Short mmCIF file of N, CA, C and O in Angstrom, two decimals:
data_model
loop_
_atom_site.label_atom_id
_atom_site.label_comp_id
_atom_site.label_asym_id
_atom_site.label_seq_id
_atom_site.Cartn_x
_atom_site.Cartn_y
_atom_site.Cartn_z
N MET A 1 -12.47 -30.96 2.49
CA MET A 1 -10.71 -31.17 2.43
C MET A 1 -9.83 -29.81 2.34
O MET A 1 -10.20 -29.17 1.61
N LYS A 2 -9.54 -29.37 3.33
CA LYS A 2 -8.33 -28.41 3.55
C LYS A 2 -6.97 -28.59 2.78
O LYS A 2 -6.49 -29.47 3.11
N THR A 3 -6.71 -27.55 1.89
CA THR A 3 -5.44 -27.60 1.36
C THR A 3 -4.45 -27.01 2.29
O THR A 3 -4.70 -26.17 3.01
N GLU A 4 -3.13 -27.71 2.15
CA GLU A 4 -1.99 -27.07 2.64
C GLU A 4 -1.26 -25.64 2.40
O GLU A 4 -1.45 -25.57 1.02
N ASN A 5 -1.26 -24.53 3.23
CA ASN A 5 -0.82 -23.51 2.62
C ASN A 5 0.35 -23.39 2.08
O ASN A 5 1.29 -24.14 2.41
N LYS A 6 0.62 -22.64 0.98
CA LYS A 6 1.72 -22.38 0.37
C LYS A 6 2.40 -21.13 0.61
O LYS A 6 2.07 -20.21 0.92
N TYR A 7 3.75 -21.01 0.98
CA TYR A 7 4.55 -19.89 1.39
C TYR A 7 5.79 -19.76 0.16
O TYR A 7 6.00 -20.36 -0.55
N TYR A 8 6.19 -18.24 0.45
CA TYR A 8 7.19 -17.88 -0.22
C TYR A 8 8.11 -17.00 0.83
O TYR A 8 7.64 -16.59 1.84
N THR A 9 9.58 -16.93 0.39
CA THR A 9 10.35 -15.91 1.13
C THR A 9 10.09 -14.55 0.78
O THR A 9 10.60 -14.54 -0.47
N PRO A 10 9.77 -13.72 1.44
CA PRO A 10 9.42 -12.36 1.33
C PRO A 10 11.00 -11.62 1.18
O PRO A 10 11.85 -11.97 1.26
N ASP A 11 10.98 -10.59 0.01
CA ASP A 11 12.01 -9.80 -0.07
C ASP A 11 11.95 -8.86 0.65
O ASP A 11 10.83 -8.45 1.10
N ILE A 12 13.20 -7.84 1.11
CA ILE A 12 12.92 -7.03 2.18
C ILE A 12 12.36 -5.65 1.84
O ILE A 12 11.49 -5.43 2.46
N SER A 13 12.06 -5.42 0.29
CA SER A 13 11.07 -4.35 0.01
C SER A 13 9.70 -4.53 0.49
O SER A 13 8.96 -3.86 0.31
N GLU A 14 9.21 -5.85 0.59
CA GLU A 14 7.66 -6.18 0.96
C GLU A 14 7.45 -5.85 2.29
O GLU A 14 6.21 -5.63 2.43
N PHE A 15 8.57 -5.34 3.39
CA PHE A 15 8.11 -5.20 4.76
C PHE A 15 7.74 -3.84 4.68
O PHE A 15 8.18 -3.07 4.15
N HIS A 16 6.42 -3.71 5.00
CA HIS A 16 5.76 -2.14 5.37
C HIS A 16 4.67 -2.30 6.45
O HIS A 16 4.26 -3.45 6.84
N ILE A 17 4.40 -1.03 6.82
CA ILE A 17 3.20 -1.02 8.04
C ILE A 17 2.01 -2.04 7.47
O ILE A 17 1.23 -1.72 6.40
N GLY A 18 1.39 -2.81 8.02
CA GLY A 18 0.03 -3.81 7.77
C GLY A 18 0.55 -4.80 7.19
O GLY A 18 -0.38 -5.68 6.71
N PHE A 19 1.83 -5.39 7.00
CA PHE A 19 2.53 -6.36 6.38
C PHE A 19 2.42 -7.70 7.50
O PHE A 19 2.52 -7.37 8.53
N GLU A 20 1.76 -8.84 7.00
CA GLU A 20 1.74 -9.81 8.03
C GLU A 20 2.70 -11.03 7.26
O GLU A 20 2.88 -11.49 6.11
N CYS A 21 3.36 -11.58 8.06
CA CYS A 21 4.28 -12.68 7.85
C CYS A 21 4.32 -13.66 9.00
O CYS A 21 3.83 -13.53 10.03
N GLU A 22 5.33 -14.58 8.84
CA GLU A 22 5.85 -15.51 10.03
C GLU A 22 7.11 -15.27 10.04
O GLU A 22 8.01 -15.43 9.06
N GLY A 23 7.82 -15.51 11.31
CA GLY A 23 9.16 -15.60 11.61
C GLY A 23 9.48 -16.96 11.98
O GLY A 23 9.08 -17.39 13.37
N LEU A 24 10.86 -17.37 11.65
CA LEU A 24 11.24 -18.65 12.31
C LEU A 24 12.07 -18.40 13.48
O LEU A 24 13.26 -17.70 13.59
N PHE A 25 11.94 -18.72 14.56
CA PHE A 25 12.33 -18.03 15.59
C PHE A 25 13.17 -19.45 16.52
O PHE A 25 12.23 -20.32 16.32
N THR A 26 14.36 -19.08 16.96
CA THR A 26 14.81 -20.37 17.64
C THR A 26 15.17 -20.15 19.15
O THR A 26 15.94 -19.03 19.60
N ASP A 27 14.79 -20.78 19.75
CA ASP A 27 14.93 -20.68 21.25
C ASP A 27 15.42 -22.00 21.86
O ASP A 27 14.81 -22.82 22.16
N TYR A 28 16.70 -21.93 22.42
CA TYR A 28 17.35 -23.04 23.10
C TYR A 28 17.35 -24.41 22.16
O TYR A 28 17.09 -25.27 22.62
N GLY A 29 17.74 -24.24 20.79
CA GLY A 29 17.34 -25.34 20.07
C GLY A 29 16.29 -25.73 19.34
O GLY A 29 16.42 -26.42 18.35
N HIS A 30 15.24 -25.14 20.01
CA HIS A 30 13.72 -25.35 19.34
C HIS A 30 13.27 -24.35 18.25
O HIS A 30 13.09 -23.23 18.96
N GLN A 31 12.94 -24.83 17.09
CA GLN A 31 12.56 -23.75 16.20
C GLN A 31 10.94 -23.68 16.03
O GLN A 31 10.38 -24.93 16.06
N SER A 32 10.25 -22.42 16.05
CA SER A 32 8.98 -22.36 15.62
C SER A 32 8.63 -21.31 14.79
O SER A 32 9.30 -20.25 14.95
N TRP A 33 7.70 -21.27 14.00
CA TRP A 33 7.03 -19.97 13.53
C TRP A 33 6.18 -19.46 14.21
O TRP A 33 5.32 -19.82 14.66
N THR A 34 6.50 -18.24 13.88
CA THR A 34 5.50 -17.25 15.06
C THR A 34 5.00 -15.99 13.71
O THR A 34 5.66 -15.47 13.09
N GLU A 35 3.83 -15.92 14.08
CA GLU A 35 3.11 -14.92 13.23
C GLU A 35 3.73 -13.48 13.68
O GLU A 35 3.43 -13.32 14.90
N ILE A 36 3.59 -12.75 12.74
CA ILE A 36 4.27 -11.52 12.91
C ILE A 36 3.15 -10.34 12.06
O ILE A 36 2.94 -10.52 10.87
N SER A 37 2.55 -9.39 12.95
CA SER A 37 1.74 -8.42 12.03
C SER A 37 2.41 -7.12 12.44
O SER A 37 3.01 -6.96 13.43
N ILE A 38 2.98 -6.25 11.50
CA ILE A 38 3.59 -5.10 11.46
C ILE A 38 2.69 -4.00 11.61
O ILE A 38 2.07 -3.56 10.66
N ASN A 39 2.31 -3.33 12.68
CA ASN A 39 1.25 -2.78 13.18
C ASN A 39 1.90 -1.15 12.94
O ASN A 39 0.86 0.19 12.99
N ASP A 40 2.95 -0.89 13.32
CA ASP A 40 3.62 0.60 13.21
C ASP A 40 4.86 0.17 12.87
O ASP A 40 5.83 -0.33 13.08
N SER A 41 5.91 1.59 13.03
CA SER A 41 7.22 1.69 12.73
C SER A 41 8.04 0.97 13.74
O SER A 41 9.42 0.39 13.13
N HIS A 42 7.70 1.11 15.06
CA HIS A 42 8.27 0.24 16.06
C HIS A 42 8.45 -0.96 15.91
O HIS A 42 9.40 -1.67 16.08
N ASP A 43 7.40 -1.67 15.08
CA ASP A 43 7.26 -3.24 14.90
C ASP A 43 8.30 -3.52 14.03
O ASP A 43 8.98 -4.45 14.06
N LEU A 44 8.43 -2.37 12.75
CA LEU A 44 9.24 -2.73 11.92
C LEU A 44 10.80 -2.53 12.21
O LEU A 44 11.54 -3.62 11.89
N ILE A 45 10.95 -1.57 12.94
CA ILE A 45 12.46 -1.33 13.27
C ILE A 45 12.77 -2.47 14.53
O ILE A 45 14.04 -2.89 14.39
N GLY A 46 11.88 -3.14 15.32
CA GLY A 46 12.13 -3.86 16.49
C GLY A 46 12.48 -5.45 15.77
O GLY A 46 13.24 -5.99 16.17
N MET A 47 12.17 -5.65 14.45
CA MET A 47 12.46 -6.93 13.97
C MET A 47 13.56 -6.93 13.26
O MET A 47 14.14 -8.04 13.02
N PHE A 48 14.26 -5.84 13.32
CA PHE A 48 15.54 -5.89 12.28
C PHE A 48 16.69 -5.03 13.32
O PHE A 48 16.43 -4.03 13.69
N ASP A 49 18.13 -5.65 13.11
CA ASP A 49 19.01 -4.79 13.72
C ASP A 49 19.74 -4.10 12.67
O ASP A 49 20.67 -4.74 11.79
N THR A 50 19.08 -3.11 11.99
CA THR A 50 19.77 -2.28 10.76
C THR A 50 20.92 -1.97 10.80
O THR A 50 21.76 -2.18 9.51
N ALA A 51 21.96 -1.77 11.90
CA ALA A 51 23.29 -1.56 11.65
C ALA A 51 23.74 -2.62 11.52
O ALA A 51 25.01 -2.65 10.70
N ASN A 52 23.81 -3.99 11.73
CA ASN A 52 24.07 -5.10 11.55
C ASN A 52 23.45 -5.97 10.53
O ASN A 52 23.69 -7.18 9.98
N HIS A 53 22.35 -5.52 10.09
CA HIS A 53 21.48 -6.47 8.81
C HIS A 53 21.29 -7.80 9.62
O HIS A 53 21.18 -8.76 9.06
N LEU A 54 21.03 -7.72 10.87
CA LEU A 54 20.34 -8.91 11.35
C LEU A 54 19.02 -8.85 12.02
O LEU A 54 18.33 -7.78 12.17
N SER A 55 18.43 -10.10 12.09
CA SER A 55 16.86 -10.40 12.60
C SER A 55 16.88 -11.23 14.04
O SER A 55 17.77 -11.69 13.84
N ILE A 56 16.12 -10.87 14.75
CA ILE A 56 15.81 -11.70 15.86
C ILE A 56 15.13 -12.92 15.40
O ILE A 56 15.19 -14.04 15.88
N TYR A 57 14.60 -13.04 14.10
CA TYR A 57 14.38 -14.25 13.54
C TYR A 57 15.11 -15.06 12.44
O TYR A 57 15.81 -14.07 11.76
N ASP A 58 15.38 -16.27 12.13
CA ASP A 58 16.14 -16.95 11.57
C ASP A 58 15.84 -16.85 10.07
O ASP A 58 16.46 -16.73 9.07
N GLU A 59 14.66 -16.87 9.44
CA GLU A 59 14.09 -16.41 8.52
C GLU A 59 12.72 -16.21 8.11
O GLU A 59 11.79 -16.25 9.53
N PHE A 60 12.16 -15.43 7.46
CA PHE A 60 10.57 -15.47 7.22
C PHE A 60 10.16 -16.10 5.99
O PHE A 60 10.68 -16.41 5.14
N ARG A 61 8.75 -15.83 6.43
CA ARG A 61 7.99 -16.34 5.26
C ARG A 61 6.32 -15.96 5.07
O ARG A 61 6.10 -15.51 6.15
N VAL A 62 5.79 -15.96 3.80
CA VAL A 62 4.52 -15.45 3.60
C VAL A 62 3.59 -16.19 3.16
O VAL A 62 4.05 -16.60 2.18
N LYS A 63 2.27 -16.47 3.45
CA LYS A 63 1.33 -17.43 3.03
C LYS A 63 1.12 -16.66 1.81
O LYS A 63 0.88 -15.58 1.64
N GLU A 64 1.05 -17.46 0.72
CA GLU A 64 0.49 -17.33 -0.72
C GLU A 64 -1.11 -16.92 -0.42
O GLU A 64 -1.77 -17.22 0.03
N LEU A 65 -1.53 -15.81 -1.44
CA LEU A 65 -2.98 -15.28 -1.40
C LEU A 65 -3.93 -16.67 -1.77
O LEU A 65 -3.65 -17.40 -2.68
N ASP A 66 -4.80 -16.78 -0.73
CA ASP A 66 -5.67 -18.18 -1.08
C ASP A 66 -7.16 -17.71 -0.82
O ASP A 66 -7.55 -16.48 -0.35
N GLN A 67 -7.91 -18.78 -0.85
CA GLN A 67 -9.44 -18.40 -0.37
C GLN A 67 -9.85 -17.91 0.92
O GLN A 67 -10.48 -16.69 0.71
N GLU A 68 -9.08 -18.32 1.97
CA GLU A 68 -9.69 -17.93 2.82
C GLU A 68 -8.94 -16.52 3.43
O GLU A 68 -9.94 -16.02 3.52
N ASP A 69 -8.08 -16.09 2.42
CA ASP A 69 -7.52 -14.52 2.82
C ASP A 69 -8.68 -13.87 2.14
O ASP A 69 -8.72 -12.84 2.62
N ILE A 70 -9.08 -14.18 0.83
CA ILE A 70 -10.10 -13.17 0.36
C ILE A 70 -11.27 -13.13 1.03
O ILE A 70 -12.06 -12.19 1.19
N GLU A 71 -11.85 -14.43 1.55
CA GLU A 71 -13.04 -14.56 2.18
C GLU A 71 -12.79 -13.61 3.75
O GLU A 71 -14.20 -13.04 4.07
N GLU A 72 -11.59 -13.71 4.03
CA GLU A 72 -11.52 -12.67 5.38
C GLU A 72 -11.67 -11.12 5.31
O GLU A 72 -11.98 -10.57 6.01
N LEU A 73 -11.68 -10.76 3.78
CA LEU A 73 -11.89 -9.54 3.69
C LEU A 73 -13.56 -9.26 3.13
O LEU A 73 -13.35 -8.14 2.78
N GLY A 74 -13.92 -10.08 3.17
CA GLY A 74 -15.50 -10.03 3.23
C GLY A 74 -16.13 -10.51 1.64
O GLY A 74 -17.18 -9.95 1.46
N PHE A 75 -15.12 -11.08 0.98
CA PHE A 75 -15.69 -11.33 -0.06
C PHE A 75 -16.24 -12.83 -0.34
O PHE A 75 -15.66 -13.61 0.75
N GLU A 76 -17.33 -13.40 -0.90
CA GLU A 76 -17.86 -14.55 -1.06
C GLU A 76 -17.38 -15.25 -2.25
O GLU A 76 -17.77 -14.80 -3.15
N LYS A 77 -16.95 -16.59 -2.06
CA LYS A 77 -16.63 -17.22 -3.35
C LYS A 77 -18.07 -17.57 -4.04
O LYS A 77 -19.00 -18.27 -3.12
N ILE A 78 -17.82 -17.54 -5.18
CA ILE A 78 -19.55 -18.01 -5.84
C ILE A 78 -18.89 -18.85 -7.01
O ILE A 78 -17.82 -18.94 -7.51
N GLU A 79 -19.93 -19.41 -7.46
CA GLU A 79 -20.00 -20.50 -8.34
C GLU A 79 -20.12 -19.41 -9.66
O GLU A 79 -20.78 -18.46 -9.91
N SER A 80 -19.27 -19.83 -10.72
CA SER A 80 -19.41 -18.82 -12.07
C SER A 80 -18.95 -19.75 -13.25
O SER A 80 -18.51 -20.86 -13.33
N ARG A 81 -19.42 -19.14 -14.30
CA ARG A 81 -19.20 -20.21 -15.57
C ARG A 81 -17.71 -19.61 -16.29
O ARG A 81 -17.49 -20.19 -17.26
N VAL A 82 -17.31 -18.66 -15.48
CA VAL A 82 -15.70 -18.58 -16.04
C VAL A 82 -14.99 -19.66 -15.61
O VAL A 82 -14.77 -20.22 -14.65
N VAL A 83 -14.07 -20.29 -16.75
CA VAL A 83 -13.60 -21.47 -16.79
C VAL A 83 -12.12 -21.24 -15.75
O VAL A 83 -11.34 -20.38 -16.34
N HIS A 84 -11.45 -22.41 -15.18
CA HIS A 84 -10.10 -22.30 -14.50
C HIS A 84 -9.96 -20.99 -13.82
O HIS A 84 -9.06 -20.41 -13.96
N CYS A 85 -11.01 -20.39 -13.13
CA CYS A 85 -10.89 -19.03 -12.39
C CYS A 85 -11.70 -19.09 -11.21
O CYS A 85 -12.65 -19.74 -11.45
N GLU A 86 -11.31 -18.71 -9.91
CA GLU A 86 -11.85 -18.69 -8.74
C GLU A 86 -12.45 -17.02 -8.96
O GLU A 86 -11.92 -16.32 -9.47
N VAL A 87 -13.64 -17.19 -8.54
CA VAL A 87 -14.49 -15.84 -8.50
C VAL A 87 -14.93 -15.57 -7.04
O VAL A 87 -15.71 -16.44 -6.35
N TYR A 88 -14.79 -14.21 -6.67
CA TYR A 88 -15.26 -13.77 -5.12
C TYR A 88 -16.25 -12.77 -5.60
O TYR A 88 -15.76 -11.84 -6.47
N LYS A 89 -16.91 -12.42 -4.77
CA LYS A 89 -18.12 -11.18 -5.12
C LYS A 89 -18.39 -10.52 -3.42
O LYS A 89 -18.26 -11.33 -2.49
N LYS A 90 -18.64 -9.25 -3.73
CA LYS A 90 -18.77 -8.36 -2.65
C LYS A 90 -19.70 -7.40 -3.07
O LYS A 90 -19.12 -6.56 -4.08
N VAL A 91 -20.71 -7.17 -2.19
CA VAL A 91 -21.62 -5.97 -2.63
C VAL A 91 -21.47 -4.82 -1.41
O VAL A 91 -21.62 -5.07 -0.33
N TYR A 92 -20.94 -3.76 -1.93
CA TYR A 92 -21.18 -2.55 -1.03
C TYR A 92 -21.78 -1.30 -1.61
O TYR A 92 -21.35 -1.09 -2.67
N ASN A 93 -22.77 -0.89 -1.01
CA ASN A 93 -23.18 0.81 -1.38
C ASN A 93 -23.97 0.55 -2.79
O ASN A 93 -23.32 1.18 -3.99
N LYS A 94 -24.66 -0.64 -3.18
CA LYS A 94 -25.09 -1.14 -4.34
C LYS A 94 -23.98 -1.34 -5.86
O LYS A 94 -24.26 -1.28 -6.79
N ILE A 95 -22.85 -1.11 -5.37
CA ILE A 95 -21.97 -1.66 -6.17
C ILE A 95 -21.28 -3.32 -5.98
O ILE A 95 -21.30 -3.34 -4.91
N THR A 96 -21.31 -3.88 -6.96
CA THR A 96 -20.84 -5.27 -6.85
C THR A 96 -19.54 -5.20 -7.34
O THR A 96 -19.15 -4.67 -8.46
N TYR A 97 -18.16 -5.86 -6.31
CA TYR A 97 -17.15 -6.16 -6.69
C TYR A 97 -16.79 -7.41 -6.85
O TYR A 97 -17.07 -8.23 -5.83
N CYS A 98 -15.97 -7.78 -8.11
CA CYS A 98 -15.86 -9.06 -8.52
C CYS A 98 -14.19 -9.26 -8.30
O CYS A 98 -13.32 -8.58 -8.68
N ILE A 99 -13.59 -10.39 -7.63
CA ILE A 99 -12.23 -10.79 -7.85
C ILE A 99 -12.26 -11.81 -8.53
O ILE A 99 -12.77 -12.84 -8.14
N PHE A 100 -11.54 -12.15 -9.76
CA PHE A 100 -11.04 -13.35 -10.56
C PHE A 100 -9.56 -13.57 -10.15
O PHE A 100 -8.63 -12.53 -10.33
N LYS A 101 -9.52 -14.83 -9.75
CA LYS A 101 -8.08 -15.44 -9.57
C LYS A 101 -7.89 -16.50 -10.46
O LYS A 101 -8.50 -17.30 -10.28
N THR A 102 -6.83 -16.29 -11.23
CA THR A 102 -6.39 -17.33 -12.23
C THR A 102 -4.93 -17.35 -12.44
O THR A 102 -4.07 -16.35 -12.49
N ASN A 103 -4.29 -18.71 -11.82
CA ASN A 103 -2.92 -18.87 -12.13
C ASN A 103 -2.06 -17.82 -11.31
O ASN A 103 -1.03 -17.33 -11.86
N GLY A 104 -2.42 -17.17 -10.22
CA GLY A 104 -1.71 -15.98 -9.49
C GLY A 104 -2.01 -14.51 -10.05
O GLY A 104 -1.43 -13.90 -9.53
N VAL A 105 -2.95 -14.44 -10.93
CA VAL A 105 -3.02 -13.10 -11.54
C VAL A 105 -4.70 -12.60 -10.97
O VAL A 105 -5.52 -13.76 -11.16
N ILE A 106 -4.83 -11.42 -10.67
CA ILE A 106 -6.02 -11.04 -9.86
C ILE A 106 -6.35 -10.24 -10.93
O ILE A 106 -5.57 -9.13 -11.38
N SER A 107 -7.67 -9.90 -11.37
CA SER A 107 -8.81 -9.14 -11.65
C SER A 107 -9.47 -8.64 -10.86
O SER A 107 -10.28 -9.59 -9.91
N ILE A 108 -9.78 -7.22 -10.74
CA ILE A 108 -10.91 -7.04 -9.83
C ILE A 108 -11.74 -5.83 -10.50
O ILE A 108 -11.31 -4.99 -11.40
N ASP A 109 -12.73 -6.27 -10.75
CA ASP A 109 -13.80 -5.51 -11.54
C ASP A 109 -15.03 -5.01 -10.60
O ASP A 109 -15.39 -5.44 -9.88
N PHE A 110 -15.52 -4.02 -11.19
CA PHE A 110 -17.21 -3.42 -10.46
C PHE A 110 -18.20 -3.17 -11.40
O PHE A 110 -18.16 -3.14 -12.58
N TYR A 111 -19.30 -3.42 -10.79
CA TYR A 111 -20.60 -3.50 -11.60
C TYR A 111 -21.49 -2.41 -10.72
O TYR A 111 -21.80 -2.55 -9.69
N THR A 112 -22.24 -1.68 -11.48
CA THR A 112 -23.18 -0.64 -10.98
C THR A 112 -24.67 -1.17 -10.94
O THR A 112 -25.04 -0.45 -9.88
N HIS A 113 -24.73 -2.12 -11.28
CA HIS A 113 -25.92 -2.96 -10.84
C HIS A 113 -25.51 -4.35 -10.76
O HIS A 113 -24.54 -4.81 -11.18
N PHE A 114 -26.49 -4.97 -10.22
CA PHE A 114 -26.20 -6.63 -9.58
C PHE A 114 -25.84 -7.22 -10.89
O PHE A 114 -26.38 -7.12 -11.74
N LYS A 115 -24.57 -8.10 -10.83
CA LYS A 115 -24.16 -8.86 -11.79
C LYS A 115 -23.69 -10.18 -11.05
O LYS A 115 -23.21 -10.02 -9.93
N ASN A 116 -23.80 -11.29 -11.51
CA ASN A 116 -23.41 -12.48 -11.26
C ASN A 116 -21.69 -12.71 -11.37
O ASN A 116 -21.40 -13.73 -11.35
N CYS A 117 -21.10 -11.78 -12.07
CA CYS A 117 -19.62 -11.83 -12.50
C CYS A 117 -19.44 -12.79 -13.47
O CYS A 117 -18.23 -13.15 -13.72
N ASP A 118 -20.36 -13.02 -14.52
CA ASP A 118 -20.07 -14.28 -15.60
C ASP A 118 -19.45 -13.20 -16.76
O ASP A 118 -19.45 -14.03 -17.54
N GLU A 119 -19.81 -12.16 -16.74
CA GLU A 119 -19.37 -11.27 -18.04
C GLU A 119 -18.58 -10.32 -17.31
O GLU A 119 -18.29 -9.87 -15.88
N PRO A 120 -17.81 -9.47 -18.04
CA PRO A 120 -16.79 -8.76 -17.85
C PRO A 120 -17.36 -7.33 -17.27
O PRO A 120 -18.20 -6.76 -17.53
N GLY A 121 -16.94 -6.85 -16.50
CA GLY A 121 -17.58 -5.66 -15.58
C GLY A 121 -16.32 -4.34 -16.17
O GLY A 121 -15.47 -4.29 -16.92
N ILE A 122 -16.55 -3.55 -15.29
CA ILE A 122 -15.23 -2.24 -15.32
C ILE A 122 -14.19 -2.47 -14.60
O ILE A 122 -14.29 -2.74 -13.38
N ALA A 123 -12.77 -2.73 -15.20
CA ALA A 123 -11.71 -3.14 -14.77
C ALA A 123 -11.01 -1.94 -13.98
O ALA A 123 -11.34 -0.93 -14.33
N MET A 124 -10.83 -2.70 -12.87
CA MET A 124 -10.12 -1.51 -11.74
C MET A 124 -8.64 -2.21 -11.43
O MET A 124 -7.77 -0.80 -11.28
N PHE A 125 -8.45 -3.09 -11.47
CA PHE A 125 -7.09 -3.91 -11.29
C PHE A 125 -6.94 -5.12 -12.19
O PHE A 125 -7.58 -5.98 -12.25
N ARG A 126 -5.65 -5.08 -12.98
CA ARG A 126 -5.11 -6.57 -13.43
C ARG A 126 -3.66 -6.78 -13.06
O ARG A 126 -2.94 -5.90 -12.98
N GLY A 127 -3.08 -7.75 -12.27
CA GLY A 127 -2.05 -8.06 -12.06
C GLY A 127 -1.88 -9.00 -10.99
O GLY A 127 -2.63 -9.78 -10.52
N LYS A 128 -0.44 -9.26 -10.60
CA LYS A 128 -0.22 -10.19 -9.57
C LYS A 128 -0.32 -9.75 -8.13
O LYS A 128 0.24 -8.52 -7.69
N ILE A 129 -1.02 -10.36 -7.00
CA ILE A 129 -1.12 -10.02 -5.73
C ILE A 129 -0.39 -11.12 -5.38
O ILE A 129 -0.93 -12.36 -5.29
N LYS A 130 0.49 -11.33 -4.43
CA LYS A 130 1.34 -12.56 -3.99
C LYS A 130 0.83 -13.07 -2.37
O LYS A 130 0.43 -14.02 -2.11
N ASN A 131 -0.04 -11.76 -1.72
CA ASN A 131 -0.44 -12.35 -0.20
C ASN A 131 -1.58 -11.34 -0.12
O ASN A 131 -1.86 -10.37 -0.68
N LYS A 132 -1.99 -11.65 1.22
CA LYS A 132 -3.10 -10.94 1.96
C LYS A 132 -2.65 -9.35 2.18
O LYS A 132 -3.62 -8.53 1.77
N SER A 133 -1.48 -9.14 2.63
CA SER A 133 -1.39 -7.93 2.75
C SER A 133 -1.38 -7.30 1.54
O SER A 133 -1.81 -5.84 1.82
N GLU A 134 -0.62 -7.40 0.31
CA GLU A 134 -0.89 -6.64 -0.75
C GLU A 134 -2.21 -6.63 -1.25
O GLU A 134 -2.45 -5.56 -1.87
N LEU A 135 -3.22 -7.35 -0.97
CA LEU A 135 -4.55 -7.36 -1.23
C LEU A 135 -5.03 -6.21 -0.54
O LEU A 135 -5.99 -5.58 -1.19
N ILE A 136 -4.83 -6.17 0.64
CA ILE A 136 -5.65 -5.14 1.55
C ILE A 136 -5.01 -3.89 1.43
O ILE A 136 -5.92 -2.98 1.29
N LYS A 137 -3.88 -3.66 0.81
CA LYS A 137 -3.34 -2.42 0.51
C LYS A 137 -3.61 -1.96 -0.81
O LYS A 137 -4.38 -0.79 -1.18
N LEU A 138 -4.17 -2.82 -1.75
CA LEU A 138 -4.40 -2.46 -3.17
C LEU A 138 -6.33 -2.17 -3.13
O LEU A 138 -6.57 -1.29 -3.41
N LEU A 139 -6.75 -2.96 -1.97
CA LEU A 139 -8.23 -2.85 -1.83
C LEU A 139 -8.56 -1.26 -1.21
O LEU A 139 -9.27 -0.70 -1.58
N GLN A 140 -7.35 -0.80 -0.20
CA GLN A 140 -7.64 0.55 0.16
C GLN A 140 -7.23 1.44 -0.63
O GLN A 140 -8.19 2.61 -0.71
N GLN A 141 -6.35 1.02 -1.61
CA GLN A 141 -6.16 2.20 -2.77
C GLN A 141 -7.19 2.34 -3.57
O GLN A 141 -7.52 3.45 -4.04
N LEU A 142 -7.86 1.19 -3.72
CA LEU A 142 -8.89 1.51 -4.80
C LEU A 142 -10.41 1.97 -3.98
O LEU A 142 -11.29 1.96 -4.66
N GLY A 143 -10.24 1.99 -2.85
CA GLY A 143 -11.61 2.66 -2.02
C GLY A 143 -12.54 1.53 -1.72
O GLY A 143 -13.63 1.93 -1.70
N ILE A 144 -11.99 0.44 -1.78
CA ILE A 144 -13.36 -0.80 -1.65
C ILE A 144 -13.10 -1.21 0.27
O ILE A 144 -11.74 -1.35 0.42
N THR A 145 -14.03 -1.11 0.67
CA THR A 145 -14.17 -1.37 2.18
C THR A 145 -13.79 -2.65 2.38
O THR A 145 -14.20 -3.65 1.63
N ILE A 146 -13.17 -2.84 3.59
CA ILE A 146 -12.62 -3.94 3.89
C ILE A 146 -13.23 -4.54 5.23
O ILE A 146 -13.29 -3.66 6.22
N ASP A 147 -13.76 -5.65 5.38
CA ASP A 147 -14.40 -6.36 6.38
C ASP A 147 -13.38 -7.30 7.03
O ASP A 147 -12.56 -7.93 6.38
N LYS A 148 -13.08 -7.13 8.50
CA LYS A 148 -12.15 -7.67 9.00
C LYS A 148 -12.64 -8.35 10.43
O LYS A 148 -13.63 -7.70 10.88
#
């Protein structure tokens, strides 16, 4: 059973190169959500009329980080004894990376030898990640290879 995506309205400070969101576009009275990827500065500038603070879109929304997003980045959801927590694992260059997701808080640990993520590893990050774009940016900063 597929769950329905949850969305939130992003703050202007969240927009950056690499950001993914949806824009509500109105054309002759018909409204539709359009997927947007900001690939370069021209995309970012083109979304807004900065002189008048206008946009070609009526509003924006961003999908909250979910299982599909994490799996698209090369992590595999695994069964774990960790209670009330989603656990994802990725092995790269003999290092196991585990993402723990609990009530919107993300923890990323790593292990230098194979572990099943049931015990604490070496902490790399603890905090809130609202969407896939933020997770991609964080993984890049941590030097974790992203599968796309």
